[in-house]
Backbone as CSV, one residue per row, in Angstrom:
resi,resn,N_x,N_y,N_z,CA_x,CA_y,CA_z,C_x,C_y,C_z
1,MET,0.850,-1.183,0.000,0.000,0.000,0.000,0.894,1.244,0.000
2,SER,0.562,2.201,-0.845,1.357,3.426,-0.946,1.123,4.322,0.270
3,GLN,2.046,5.252,0.455,1.893,6.246,1.526,0.624,7.065,1.300
4,LEU,0.363,7.383,0.057,-0.803,8.189,-0.288,-2.099,7.524,0.166
5,GLU,-2.192,6.226,-0.049,-3.413,5.501,0.321,-3.624,5.429,1.832
6,GLN,-2.581,5.669,2.582,-2.672,5.605,4.035,-3.067,6.935,4.675
7,LEU,-3.123,8.005,3.890,-3.475,9.317,4.434,-4.954,9.370,4.780
8,PRO,-5.277,10.008,5.893,-6.696,10.163,6.234,-7.367,11.147,5.271
9,THR,-8.626,10.897,4.958,-9.374,11.776,4.073,-10.681,12.189,4.732
10,THR,-11.239,13.279,4.215,-12.560,13.708,4.655,-13.599,12.787,4.020
11,ASP,-14.856,12.967,4.382,-15.922,12.159,3.795,-16.000,12.327,2.282
12,SER,-15.570,13.503,1.778,-15.613,13.749,0.336,-14.345,13.286,-0.369
13,GLY,-13.399,12.693,0.375,-12.197,12.148,-0.235,-10.998,13.075,-0.252
14,HIS,-11.117,14.264,0.287,-10.003,15.213,0.303,-9.020,14.899,1.422
15,VAL,-7.748,15.085,1.124,-6.709,14.973,2.144,-6.512,16.364,2.725
16,VAL,-6.527,16.463,4.044,-6.335,17.745,4.724,-4.958,18.298,4.357
17,LYS,-4.895,19.615,4.180,-3.681,20.252,3.682,-2.442,19.867,4.473
18,ARG,-2.487,19.881,5.780,-1.278,19.578,6.567,-0.781,18.159,6.311
19,HIS,-1.707,17.221,6.096,-1.312,15.852,5.765,-0.716,15.788,4.353
20,ALA,-1.304,16.557,3.432,-0.798,16.585,2.058,0.610,17.189,2.025
21,ILE,0.840,18.232,2.806,2.170,18.864,2.870,3.183,17.884,3.443
22,ASP,2.823,17.209,4.513,3.728,16.219,5.120,4.051,15.102,4.131
23,TRP,3.034,14.637,3.409,3.224,13.577,2.411,4.175,14.045,1.316
24,LEU,3.903,15.227,0.767,4.716,15.743,-0.334,6.163,15.969,0.097
25,SER,6.361,16.517,1.274,7.728,16.795,1.735,8.492,15.510,2.045
26,GLY,7.787,14.429,2.328,8.437,13.171,2.660,8.719,12.265,1.466
27,LEU,8.285,12.671,0.280,8.492,11.834,-0.898,9.940,11.880,-1.363
28,ASP,10.464,10.726,-1.730,11.776,10.655,-2.378,11.555,10.893,-3.865
29,GLU,12.542,11.491,-4.529,12.426,11.700,-5.963,12.429,10.348,-6.659
30,ALA,11.439,10.148,-7.507,11.315,8.873,-8.221,12.368,8.779,-9.312
31,SER,12.852,7.573,-9.526,13.780,7.339,-10.630,12.980,7.290,-11.932
32,GLU,13.678,7.411,-13.060,12.999,7.303,-14.349,12.289,5.960,-14.475
33,GLN,12.936,4.898,-14.004,12.340,3.558,-14.059,11.063,3.497,-13.215
34,GLU,11.100,4.064,-12.013,9.915,4.054,-11.147,8.764,4.829,-11.787
35,ILE,9.073,5.926,-12.441,8.028,6.695,-13.123,7.401,5.851,-14.215
36,ARG,8.229,5.235,-15.058,7.691,4.420,-16.154,6.868,3.247,-15.630
37,GLU,7.332,2.598,-14.555,6.622,1.437,-14.017,5.292,1.806,-13.370
38,SER,5.126,3.048,-12.973,3.899,3.453,-12.293,2.777,3.848,-13.260
39,VAL,3.093,3.997,-14.526,2.109,4.451,-15.509,1.078,3.365,-15.800
40,VAL,-0.192,3.767,-15.805,-1.286,2.898,-16.246,-1.739,3.448,-17.589
41,GLU,-1.570,2.650,-18.637,-1.870,3.073,-20.001,-3.371,3.117,-20.257
42,LYS,-3.749,3.987,-21.162,-5.134,4.060,-21.598,-5.341,2.978,-22.657
43,PRO,-6.310,2.075,-22.461,-6.571,1.036,-23.456,-6.954,1.646,-24.801
44,ASN,-6.618,0.958,-25.865,-6.862,1.446,-27.225,-8.330,1.758,-27.466
45,ASP,-9.233,0.962,-26.931,-10.659,1.144,-27.202,-11.373,1.982,-26.133
46,PHE,-10.616,2.682,-25.298,-11.200,3.435,-24.193,-11.969,4.650,-24.692
47,THR,-13.129,4.883,-24.094,-13.893,6.099,-24.341,-14.398,6.620,-23.001
48,GLY,-14.745,7.877,-22.968,-15.293,8.456,-21.760,-14.245,9.146,-20.911
49,SER,-14.623,9.455,-19.702,-13.766,10.193,-18.785,-12.701,9.288,-18.176
50,LYS,-11.459,9.768,-18.149,-10.367,9.033,-17.505,-10.332,9.316,-16.007
51,TYR,-11.020,10.357,-15.577,-10.929,10.819,-14.201,-11.212,9.727,-13.157
52,PRO,-12.279,8.935,-13.285,-12.551,7.928,-12.252,-11.773,6.621,-12.429
53,THR,-10.856,6.550,-13.391,-10.124,5.313,-13.662,-8.706,5.394,-13.115
54,GLU,-7.977,4.280,-13.224,-6.570,4.251,-12.829,-5.650,4.758,-13.931
55,ILE,-6.200,5.101,-15.088,-5.392,5.572,-16.207,-4.590,6.788,-15.778
56,SER,-3.297,6.773,-16.091,-2.408,7.874,-15.713,-2.621,9.057,-16.645
57,ASP,-2.841,10.219,-16.070,-3.113,11.425,-16.835,-2.487,12.601,-16.094
58,ILE,-1.790,13.465,-16.808,-1.105,14.596,-16.187,-1.592,15.882,-16.835
59,ARG,-1.873,16.900,-16.019,-2.219,18.226,-16.523,-1.409,19.249,-15.737
60,VAL,-0.705,20.108,-16.469,0.074,21.185,-15.868,-0.331,22.465,-16.572
61,THR,-0.689,23.480,-15.805,-1.046,24.761,-16.397,-0.314,25.881,-15.681
62,GLY,-0.029,26.942,-16.411,0.601,28.110,-15.810,1.462,28.860,-16.805
63,SER,2.371,29.643,-16.265,3.262,30.434,-17.108,4.153,29.508,-17.933
64,PRO,4.691,30.009,-19.052,5.584,29.166,-19.857,6.759,28.631,-19.039
65,GLU,7.307,29.450,-18.157,8.445,29.027,-17.342,8.058,27.889,-16.404
66,PHE,6.869,27.971,-15.810,6.409,26.922,-14.901,6.153,25.619,-15.655
67,VAL,5.469,25.715,-16.794,5.152,24.517,-17.567,6.434,23.842,-18.042
68,GLU,7.443,24.622,-18.452,8.721,24.036,-18.859,9.423,23.361,-17.689
69,ALA,9.446,24.029,-16.539,10.142,23.473,-15.374,9.498,22.168,-14.926
70,VAL,8.190,22.152,-14.806,7.488,20.947,-14.362,7.482,19.895,-15.469
71,GLY,7.324,20.329,-16.712,7.343,19.397,-17.840,8.637,18.615,-17.922
72,SER,9.736,19.237,-17.540,11.029,18.542,-17.597,11.065,17.319,-16.687
73,LEU,10.225,17.307,-15.664,10.179,16.164,-14.744,9.567,14.923,-15.389
74,PHE,8.845,15.118,-16.483,8.126,14.012,-17.122,8.832,13.464,-18.351
75,LYS,10.084,13.832,-18.570,10.832,13.328,-19.720,10.901,11.802,-19.771
76,PRO,10.910,11.074,-18.630,10.917,9.608,-18.724,9.722,9.034,-19.487
77,LEU,8.637,9.779,-19.594,7.466,9.290,-20.320,7.711,9.200,-21.818
78,LEU,8.737,9.877,-22.314,9.067,9.797,-23.737,9.405,8.367,-24.154
79,GLU,9.820,7.547,-23.203,10.154,6.143,-23.491,8.936,5.347,-23.962
80,PHE,7.728,5.855,-23.732,6.515,5.140,-24.138,6.180,5.340,-25.609
81,GLU,6.873,6.248,-26.277,6.621,6.471,-27.698,7.291,5.348,-28.474
82,GLY,6.493,4.381,-28.900,7.049,3.210,-29.573,5.990,2.436,-30.323
83,GLU,6.292,1.178,-30.604,5.393,0.348,-31.400,4.145,-0.080,-30.640
84,GLU,4.234,-0.307,-29.323,3.098,-0.813,-28.550,2.307,0.286,-27.855
85,THR,2.981,1.372,-27.503,2.314,2.476,-26.817,2.737,3.796,-27.453
86,ARG,1.959,4.826,-27.154,2.295,6.153,-27.644,2.087,7.162,-26.525
87,LEU,2.848,8.230,-26.577,2.685,9.314,-25.616,1.695,10.306,-26.207
88,GLU,0.572,10.475,-25.530,-0.376,11.491,-25.960,0.069,12.796,-25.321
89,ILE,0.305,13.809,-26.128,0.755,15.097,-25.617,-0.044,16.196,-26.291
90,ASN,-0.556,17.074,-25.476,-1.279,18.240,-25.961,-0.666,19.426,-25.241
91,LEU,-0.052,20.327,-25.991,0.576,21.525,-25.441,-0.033,22.711,-26.164
92,GLN,-0.649,23.604,-25.390,-1.352,24.713,-26.022,-1.385,25.937,-25.127
93,ARG,-1.539,27.083,-25.765,-1.777,28.303,-24.997,-3.184,28.221,-24.423
94,THR,-3.371,28.792,-23.255,-4.689,28.763,-22.637,-5.521,29.932,-23.134
95,GLU,-6.809,29.762,-23.008,-7.765,30.755,-23.484,-8.536,31.322,-22.306
96,ASP,-8.744,32.604,-22.290,-9.563,33.246,-21.265,-11.013,32.834,-21.499
97,ARG,-11.647,32.248,-20.498,-13.016,31.737,-20.666,-14.020,32.850,-20.966
98,ASP,-13.781,34.029,-20.406,-14.731,35.124,-20.590,-14.615,35.786,-21.960
99,THR,-13.388,36.001,-22.426,-13.189,36.751,-23.666,-12.872,35.862,-24.865
100,GLY,-12.414,34.650,-24.632,-12.006,33.779,-25.724,-10.627,34.108,-26.272
101,GLU,-9.976,35.115,-25.694,-8.641,35.522,-26.133,-7.590,34.570,-25.564
102,LEU,-6.524,34.356,-26.350,-5.417,33.544,-25.847,-4.655,34.324,-24.783
103,THR,-4.208,33.610,-23.766,-3.431,34.226,-22.687,-1.956,33.937,-22.920
104,GLY,-1.117,34.419,-22.044,0.313,34.126,-22.103,0.665,32.832,-21.398
105,ASN,-0.333,32.132,-20.879,-0.107,30.885,-20.146,-0.291,29.687,-21.069
106,TYR,0.154,28.523,-20.577,0.090,27.290,-21.354,-0.528,26.170,-20.535
107,ALA,-1.004,25.160,-21.248,-1.495,23.924,-20.641,-0.772,22.760,-21.309
108,LEU,-0.285,21.836,-20.507,0.378,20.628,-20.981,-0.395,19.438,-20.443
109,TYR,-0.855,18.584,-21.344,-1.558,17.361,-20.975,-0.739,16.183,-21.483
110,LEU,-0.516,15.205,-20.626,0.256,14.011,-20.982,-0.479,12.763,-20.513
111,SER,-0.490,11.740,-21.352,-0.955,10.421,-20.943,-0.335,9.407,-21.900
112,VAL,-0.408,8.158,-21.526,0.152,7.077,-22.338,-1.007,6.196,-22.793
113,ALA,-0.998,5.848,-24.070,-2.082,5.030,-24.624,-1.507,3.846,-25.389
114,GLU,-2.269,2.759,-25.383,-1.913,1.603,-26.196,-2.091,1.976,-27.659
115,ARG,-1.244,1.449,-28.497,-1.418,1.642,-29.940,-2.457,0.648,-30.436
116,GLY,-3.259,1.065,-31.403,-4.318,0.213,-31.888,-4.073,-0.371,-33.224
């Protein structure tokens, strides 16, 4: 059982901030191998929301500098680009919901999918 699964949660499933901070500060940096081994691929025939599933999905949003800094941590996922799996990557400027204008911020979405 992971450390994360052992954290107490509220009735709605939230981890209290102080517990989340303690958990995050106590994590060891994962090796590239550990990152790759932890990925749950999206099945080729999958449809619908990935949110309630074990499928690994990453979303990072913010300034270009932030997205680059955090994005660099996910370079081990590039190893999934191959004959059996592919790296799904969507990198785009964000849009202001009220005006529809593009902002100076970016969104990076990453997941791994089986090839069909």
